[in-house]
Amino acid sequence: MISKKVANVQEALEGVKDNMTFMFGGFGLSGIPENAIAELVRIGTKGLKCISNNAGVDDFGLGLLLQGKQIDKMTSSYVGENDEFERQMLSGELEVELIPQGTLAERCRAAQAGFPAVYTPAGFGTEVAEGKETREFDGKMYVLEYAFKADFAFVKAWKGDEAGNLIFKGTARNFNPNMCGAAKITVAEVEELVPVGTLDPNQIHIPGIFVKRIFQGEHYEKRIEQRTVRQRQ
Amino acid sequence: MLDKNGIAKRIAKEVQDGYYVNLGIGIPTLVANYVRDDIEVEFQSENGVLGMGPFPFEGEEDADIINAGKQTITTLPGASFFDSATSFSMIRGQHVDLTILGAMEVAENGDIANWKIPGKMVKGMGGAMDLVASAENIIVAMMHTNRAGASKLLKQCSLPLTGVGCVKKVVTNMAVLEVTNKGFKLLERAPDVSVEDIKKATEGELIIDGEIPEMDI
């Protein structure tokens, strides 16, 4: 067994430097790498270029890095649940690149899978396709989108083992599996880190080969962004 | 004239047995409340769930089970979870049968604009560009006119586009229209709305062929 286990979040983030490009898993606040984000806030890394579907809320998720003005650029599909984000974007402090959600997922997956680029129909004929190569296949137009290049991918899973094998839960899965192995170093944090041999190989969502470092997060708040319920009859 | 629930109710009639359906935020979300219960339909949410159920009972919310609107949801028997790339494979690969979404503007050639108003805070397109670029069957749910009373069914969209030539059908508070290569073909009118009212509220080319029936909802 090749062990990917590191002792703690400090060890997991070894090599993190200013001005790097990071990927963050999560959709809204669901399935975000809470412990890696908290540690990045603590060490105060600056000039970050972040690839993440969303940008958190003012006091949680990537919003915490925005509060500390640690992010220079966000590449996302949907933002704006966040006043500080809006302020920094409008003042020009923060560069924002908005791209279609499926394109974001596929640019991660392409990086993971060794494809330099992919053709997608999303965004053809819109400002998203401006300046990009386009090509016709079977009478339909597609836009060429490049694989992301990132230094670290921070992902969060439900369970993992020391070999780096990961199992996700519910819709907290989202972009996390697509970012595994899509950056030079993939850091996975899990709610529960179990010894090898405990997880059923049939149930593994992401094999450990895509993960460089794994640690058990100390604490998960798992905040709910929109609490919607129905009344009991 | 219909309200938002009325629009959702009319669109629900377009949902057929065996359909996989993606619902956008706003009026489209309401469609789920009106789908006939004698047919089998599965709702897909692009953040990674197929087989979405209703909101959870109070106290049963799970931060790990949400929809694309980031709302807590439940799942129905037969549901599945998947990653974002798989989710958009379902969408881009045309495995989803019907996409219902809102719009700020629709043009007579099927162009749609629903993600950006220049000069205002731009939140992003989310999955809308992937959905409209790929889905074979797209129904737009929207008000016929904006708050200022100006038509949202135009000759040409004035806002930045989300997709080109992709909308097939539009259901508004006033009418059901099909997008054809000659313009908006009026199929049905809402209760107490005349063809004349619809003409006045539609800037794009409107095709009126024979007697236009009132919606049956």
Coordinates of N, CA and C in Angstrom, one line a residue, chain A residues 27-28 30-31 54 76-81 85-86 89-90 98-103 105-106 109 120-128 140 156 169-175 177-178 191 222-233, chain B residues 46-49 54-74 81-86 88-89 92 94 115-116 120-131 133-135 160-164:
Chain A
F27 N -20.0 22.8 -4.2 CA -21.1 23.5 -4.9 C -21.8 24.3 -3.9
G28 N -21.8 25.6 -4.0 CA -22.3 26.5 -2.9 C -21.4 26.2 -1.7
S30 N -21.7 23.3 -0.1 CA -21.8 21.8 0.0 C -20.6 21.1 -0.5
G31 N -19.9 20.4 0.3 CA -18.7 19.6 -0.1 C -17.5 20.5 -0.3
N54 N -18.3 28.2 -7.2 CA -18.9 29.4 -6.5 C -17.8 30.1 -5.6
S76 N -15.2 30.9 -12.1 CA -16.4 30.3 -11.5 C -17.5 30.3 -12.5
S77 N -18.6 29.6 -12.2 CA -19.8 29.7 -13.1 C -20.9 30.6 -12.5
Y78 N -20.9 30.7 -11.1 CA -22.0 31.4 -10.5 C -21.5 32.0 -9.2
V79 N -21.6 33.3 -9.0 CA -21.0 34.0 -7.8 C -22.1 34.9 -7.3
G80 N -21.7 35.7 -6.3 CA -22.6 36.8 -6.0 C -23.6 36.6 -4.8
E81 N -23.3 35.5 -4.0 CA -24.0 35.3 -2.8 C -23.2 36.0 -1.7
F85 N -17.3 39.9 -2.2 CA -17.0 39.5 -3.6 C -17.4 40.6 -4.5
E86 N -18.6 41.0 -4.4 CA -19.2 42.1 -5.3 C -18.4 43.4 -5.2
M89 N -15.0 42.9 -6.8 CA -15.1 42.8 -8.3 C -15.4 44.1 -8.9
L90 N -16.3 44.9 -8.3 CA -16.7 46.2 -8.9 C -15.5 47.2 -8.8
L98 N -16.1 34.3 -15.7 CA -17.3 33.5 -15.5 C -17.4 32.5 -16.7
I99 N -17.5 31.2 -16.4 CA -17.6 30.2 -17.5 C -18.7 29.3 -17.2
P100 N -19.3 28.6 -18.3 CA -20.4 27.7 -18.0 C -20.0 26.6 -17.1
Q101 N -20.9 26.2 -16.3 CA -20.7 25.2 -15.2 C -20.2 23.8 -15.8
G102 N -20.8 23.4 -16.9 CA -20.3 22.2 -17.5 C -18.9 22.3 -18.1
T103 N -18.6 23.5 -18.6 CA -17.3 23.7 -19.1 C -16.2 23.7 -18.0
A105 N -16.5 22.0 -15.2 CA -16.3 20.6 -14.8 C -15.4 19.9 -15.8
E106 N -15.6 20.1 -17.1 CA -14.9 19.4 -18.2 C -13.5 19.9 -18.3
R109 N -11.9 17.9 -15.6 CA -11.8 16.5 -16.0 C -10.7 16.3 -17.1
T120 N -16.8 22.0 -26.7 CA -18.1 22.0 -26.1 C -19.1 22.9 -26.9
P121 N -20.3 22.6 -27.0 CA -21.3 23.5 -27.6 C -21.6 24.7 -26.7
A122 N -21.3 24.5 -25.4 CA -21.8 25.6 -24.5 C -21.1 26.9 -24.7
G123 N -21.9 27.9 -24.9 CA -21.3 29.3 -25.0 C -21.1 29.7 -26.5
F124 N -21.3 28.8 -27.4 CA -21.1 29.2 -28.8 C -22.1 30.3 -29.2
G125 N -21.6 31.3 -29.8 CA -22.4 32.5 -30.2 C -22.6 33.5 -29.1
T126 N -22.0 33.2 -28.0 CA -22.1 34.2 -26.9 C -20.7 34.8 -26.6
E127 N -20.7 35.7 -25.6 CA -19.4 36.4 -25.3 C -18.4 35.4 -24.7
V128 N -18.8 34.3 -24.2 CA -17.9 33.3 -23.6 C -17.0 32.7 -24.7
K140 N -23.0 21.1 -36.3 CA -23.2 21.9 -35.0 C -21.9 22.6 -34.6
K156 N -12.8 17.6 -0.9 CA -13.4 17.1 0.3 C -14.2 15.9 0.0
K169 N -20.4 11.8 -0.4 CA -21.7 11.6 0.1 C -22.7 12.6 -0.6
G170 N -23.8 12.1 -1.1 CA -24.8 13.0 -1.6 C -24.3 14.0 -2.7
T171 N -24.9 15.1 -2.7 CA -24.5 16.1 -3.7 C -23.3 16.9 -3.2
A172 N -22.7 16.5 -2.1 CA -21.4 17.1 -1.7 C -20.3 16.5 -2.6
R173 N -20.6 15.6 -3.5 CA -19.7 15.1 -4.4 C -19.3 16.1 -5.5
N174 N -20.2 16.7 -6.2 CA -20.1 17.7 -7.2 C -18.8 17.8 -7.9
F175 N -18.0 18.8 -7.8 CA -16.8 19.0 -8.6 C -15.6 18.2 -8.0
P177 N -14.7 15.0 -7.3 CA -14.0 13.9 -8.0 C -13.3 14.4 -9.3
N178 N -13.9 15.4 -10.0 CA -13.3 15.9 -11.2 C -12.0 16.7 -11.0
E191 N -14.1 13.4 6.2 CA -14.7 13.4 7.5 C -14.2 12.3 8.3
K222 N -20.3 22.3 7.9 CA -21.3 21.9 6.9 C -22.5 22.8 6.9
R223 N -22.2 24.1 6.7 CA -23.3 25.1 6.7 C -24.3 24.9 5.6
I224 N -25.6 25.1 5.9 CA -26.6 25.0 4.8 C -26.9 26.4 4.3
E225 N -26.8 26.6 3.0 CA -27.0 27.9 2.4 C -28.5 28.3 2.3
Q226 N -29.3 27.4 1.9 CA -30.8 27.7 1.7 C -31.5 26.6 2.4
R227 N -31.9 26.8 3.6 CA -32.6 25.8 4.4 C -34.1 25.8 3.9
T228 N -34.5 24.8 3.2 CA -35.9 24.7 2.7 C -36.5 23.5 3.3
V229 N -37.7 23.6 3.9 CA -38.4 22.4 4.5 C -39.9 22.4 4.1
R230 N -40.5 21.3 4.3 CA -42.0 21.3 4.2 C -42.6 20.9 5.5
Q231 N -43.8 21.3 5.6 CA -44.5 21.1 6.9 C -45.0 19.7 7.0
R232 N -45.0 19.1 8.2 CA -45.6 17.8 8.4 C -47.1 18.0 8.4
Q233 N -47.7 17.0 7.7 CA -49.2 17.1 7.6 C -49.9 16.8 8.9
Chain B
E46 N -28.5 19.9 -11.7 CA -27.1 19.8 -12.3 C -26.0 19.8 -11.3
N47 N -26.3 20.0 -10.1 CA -25.2 19.9 -9.1 C -24.9 18.4 -8.8
G48 N -25.8 17.5 -9.3 CA -25.4 16.1 -9.2 C -26.4 15.1 -8.6
V49 N -27.7 15.3 -8.9 CA -28.7 14.4 -8.4 C -29.8 14.2 -9.5
P54 N -39.3 16.1 -2.8 CA -39.7 17.4 -2.2 C -38.7 17.8 -1.1
F55 N -38.9 19.0 -0.6 CA -38.1 19.5 0.5 C -38.2 18.6 1.7
P56 N -37.2 18.5 2.5 CA -37.2 17.6 3.7 C -38.2 18.2 4.8
F57 N -38.6 17.3 5.7 CA -39.4 17.8 6.8 C -38.4 18.5 7.7
E58 N -38.9 19.4 8.5 CA -38.1 20.2 9.4 C -37.3 19.3 10.3
G59 N -36.1 19.5 10.5 CA -35.2 18.7 11.3 C -34.5 17.6 10.5
E60 N -35.0 17.4 9.3 CA -34.4 16.3 8.5 C -33.5 16.9 7.3
E61 N -33.2 18.2 7.4 CA -32.3 18.8 6.4 C -30.9 18.2 6.5
D62 N -30.3 18.0 5.3 CA -29.0 17.4 5.2 C -28.1 18.4 4.3
A63 N -27.1 18.9 4.9 CA -26.2 19.8 4.1 C -25.6 19.2 2.9
D64 N -25.5 17.9 2.9 CA -24.9 17.1 1.8 C -26.0 16.8 0.7
I65 N -27.2 17.2 0.9 CA -28.2 16.9 -0.1 C -29.0 18.1 -0.5
I66 N -28.5 18.8 -1.6 CA -29.1 20.0 -2.0 C -29.4 20.0 -3.5
N67 N -30.1 21.0 -4.0 CA -30.4 21.1 -5.4 C -29.5 22.3 -6.0
A68 N -29.6 22.5 -7.3 CA -28.8 23.6 -7.9 C -29.1 25.0 -7.4
G69 N -30.2 25.1 -6.7 CA -30.5 26.4 -6.1 C -30.0 26.5 -4.7
K70 N -29.2 25.4 -4.3 CA -28.6 25.3 -3.0 C -29.6 25.1 -1.9
Q71 N -30.8 24.7 -2.2 CA -31.8 24.4 -1.3 C -31.7 23.0 -0.8
T72 N -32.1 22.7 0.5 CA -32.1 21.4 1.0 C -33.2 20.6 0.3
I73 N -33.0 19.4 -0.1 CA -34.0 18.6 -0.8 C -34.0 17.1 -0.2
T74 N -34.9 16.3 -0.8 CA -34.8 14.9 -0.5 C -34.7 14.1 -1.8
F81 N -26.7 9.9 -7.1 CA -25.8 11.1 -7.0 C -24.7 10.9 -8.0
F82 N -24.1 12.0 -8.5 CA -23.0 11.9 -9.4 C -22.2 13.2 -9.4
D83 N -21.0 13.1 -10.0 CA -20.1 14.3 -10.0 C -20.6 15.3 -11.1
S84 N -20.0 16.5 -11.1 CA -20.4 17.5 -12.0 C -20.2 17.2 -13.5
A85 N -19.1 16.5 -13.8 CA -18.8 16.2 -15.2 C -19.8 15.2 -15.7
T86 N -20.2 14.2 -14.8 CA -21.2 13.2 -15.2 C -22.6 13.9 -15.4
F88 N -23.1 17.0 -16.4 CA -23.2 17.7 -17.7 C -23.0 16.8 -18.8
S89 N -22.5 15.6 -18.6 CA -22.6 14.6 -19.7 C -24.0 14.2 -20.0
R92 N -25.2 17.6 -21.8 CA -24.6 17.8 -23.1 C -24.8 16.6 -24.0
Q94 N -27.4 14.9 -24.3 CA -28.8 14.9 -24.7 C -29.5 13.7 -24.1
W115 N -28.7 35.7 -18.5 CA -27.6 35.6 -17.5 C -27.0 36.9 -17.2
K116 N -27.1 37.9 -18.0 CA -26.3 39.1 -17.8 C -27.0 40.4 -18.2
K120 N -25.1 45.9 -14.4 CA -25.6 45.4 -13.2 C -24.7 44.2 -12.7
M121 N -24.8 43.9 -11.4 CA -23.9 42.8 -10.9 C -24.2 41.5 -11.7
V122 N -23.2 40.9 -12.2 CA -23.3 39.7 -12.9 C -23.0 38.5 -12.0
K123 N -24.0 37.7 -11.9 CA -23.8 36.5 -11.0 C -23.2 35.3 -11.7
G124 N -23.4 35.3 -13.1 CA -22.9 34.1 -13.8 C -24.0 33.3 -14.5
M125 N -23.5 32.5 -15.4 CA -24.5 31.7 -16.2 C -24.8 30.3 -15.5
G126 N -24.0 30.0 -14.5 CA -24.2 28.6 -13.9 C -24.2 27.6 -15.0
G127 N -25.2 26.7 -15.0 CA -25.3 25.7 -16.0 C -26.2 26.0 -17.2
A128 N -26.7 27.3 -17.3 CA -27.6 27.7 -18.3 C -27.1 27.5 -19.7
M129 N -25.8 27.9 -19.9 CA -25.2 27.9 -21.3 C -25.1 26.4 -21.8
D130 N -24.7 25.5 -20.8 CA -24.6 24.1 -21.2 C -25.9 23.6 -21.5
L131 N -26.9 23.9 -20.7 CA -28.3 23.4 -20.9 C -28.9 23.9 -22.3
A133 N -27.3 25.0 -24.9 CA -26.5 24.6 -26.1 C -26.8 23.2 -26.5
S134 N -27.3 22.4 -25.6 CA -27.3 21.0 -25.8 C -28.7 20.4 -25.9
A135 N -29.6 20.9 -25.1 CA -31.0 20.2 -24.9 C -31.7 20.3 -26.3
P160 N -26.8 40.3 -23.6 CA -25.8 39.3 -24.0 C -26.5 37.9 -24.0
L161 N -26.2 37.2 -25.0 CA -26.9 35.9 -25.2 C -26.4 34.8 -24.3
T162 N -27.3 33.9 -24.0 CA -27.0 32.6 -23.3 C -26.8 31.5 -24.3
G163 N -27.6 31.5 -25.4 CA -27.5 30.5 -26.4 C -28.1 31.0 -27.7
V164 N -27.8 30.4 -28.8 CA -28.3 30.9 -30.1 C -29.3 29.8 -30.7

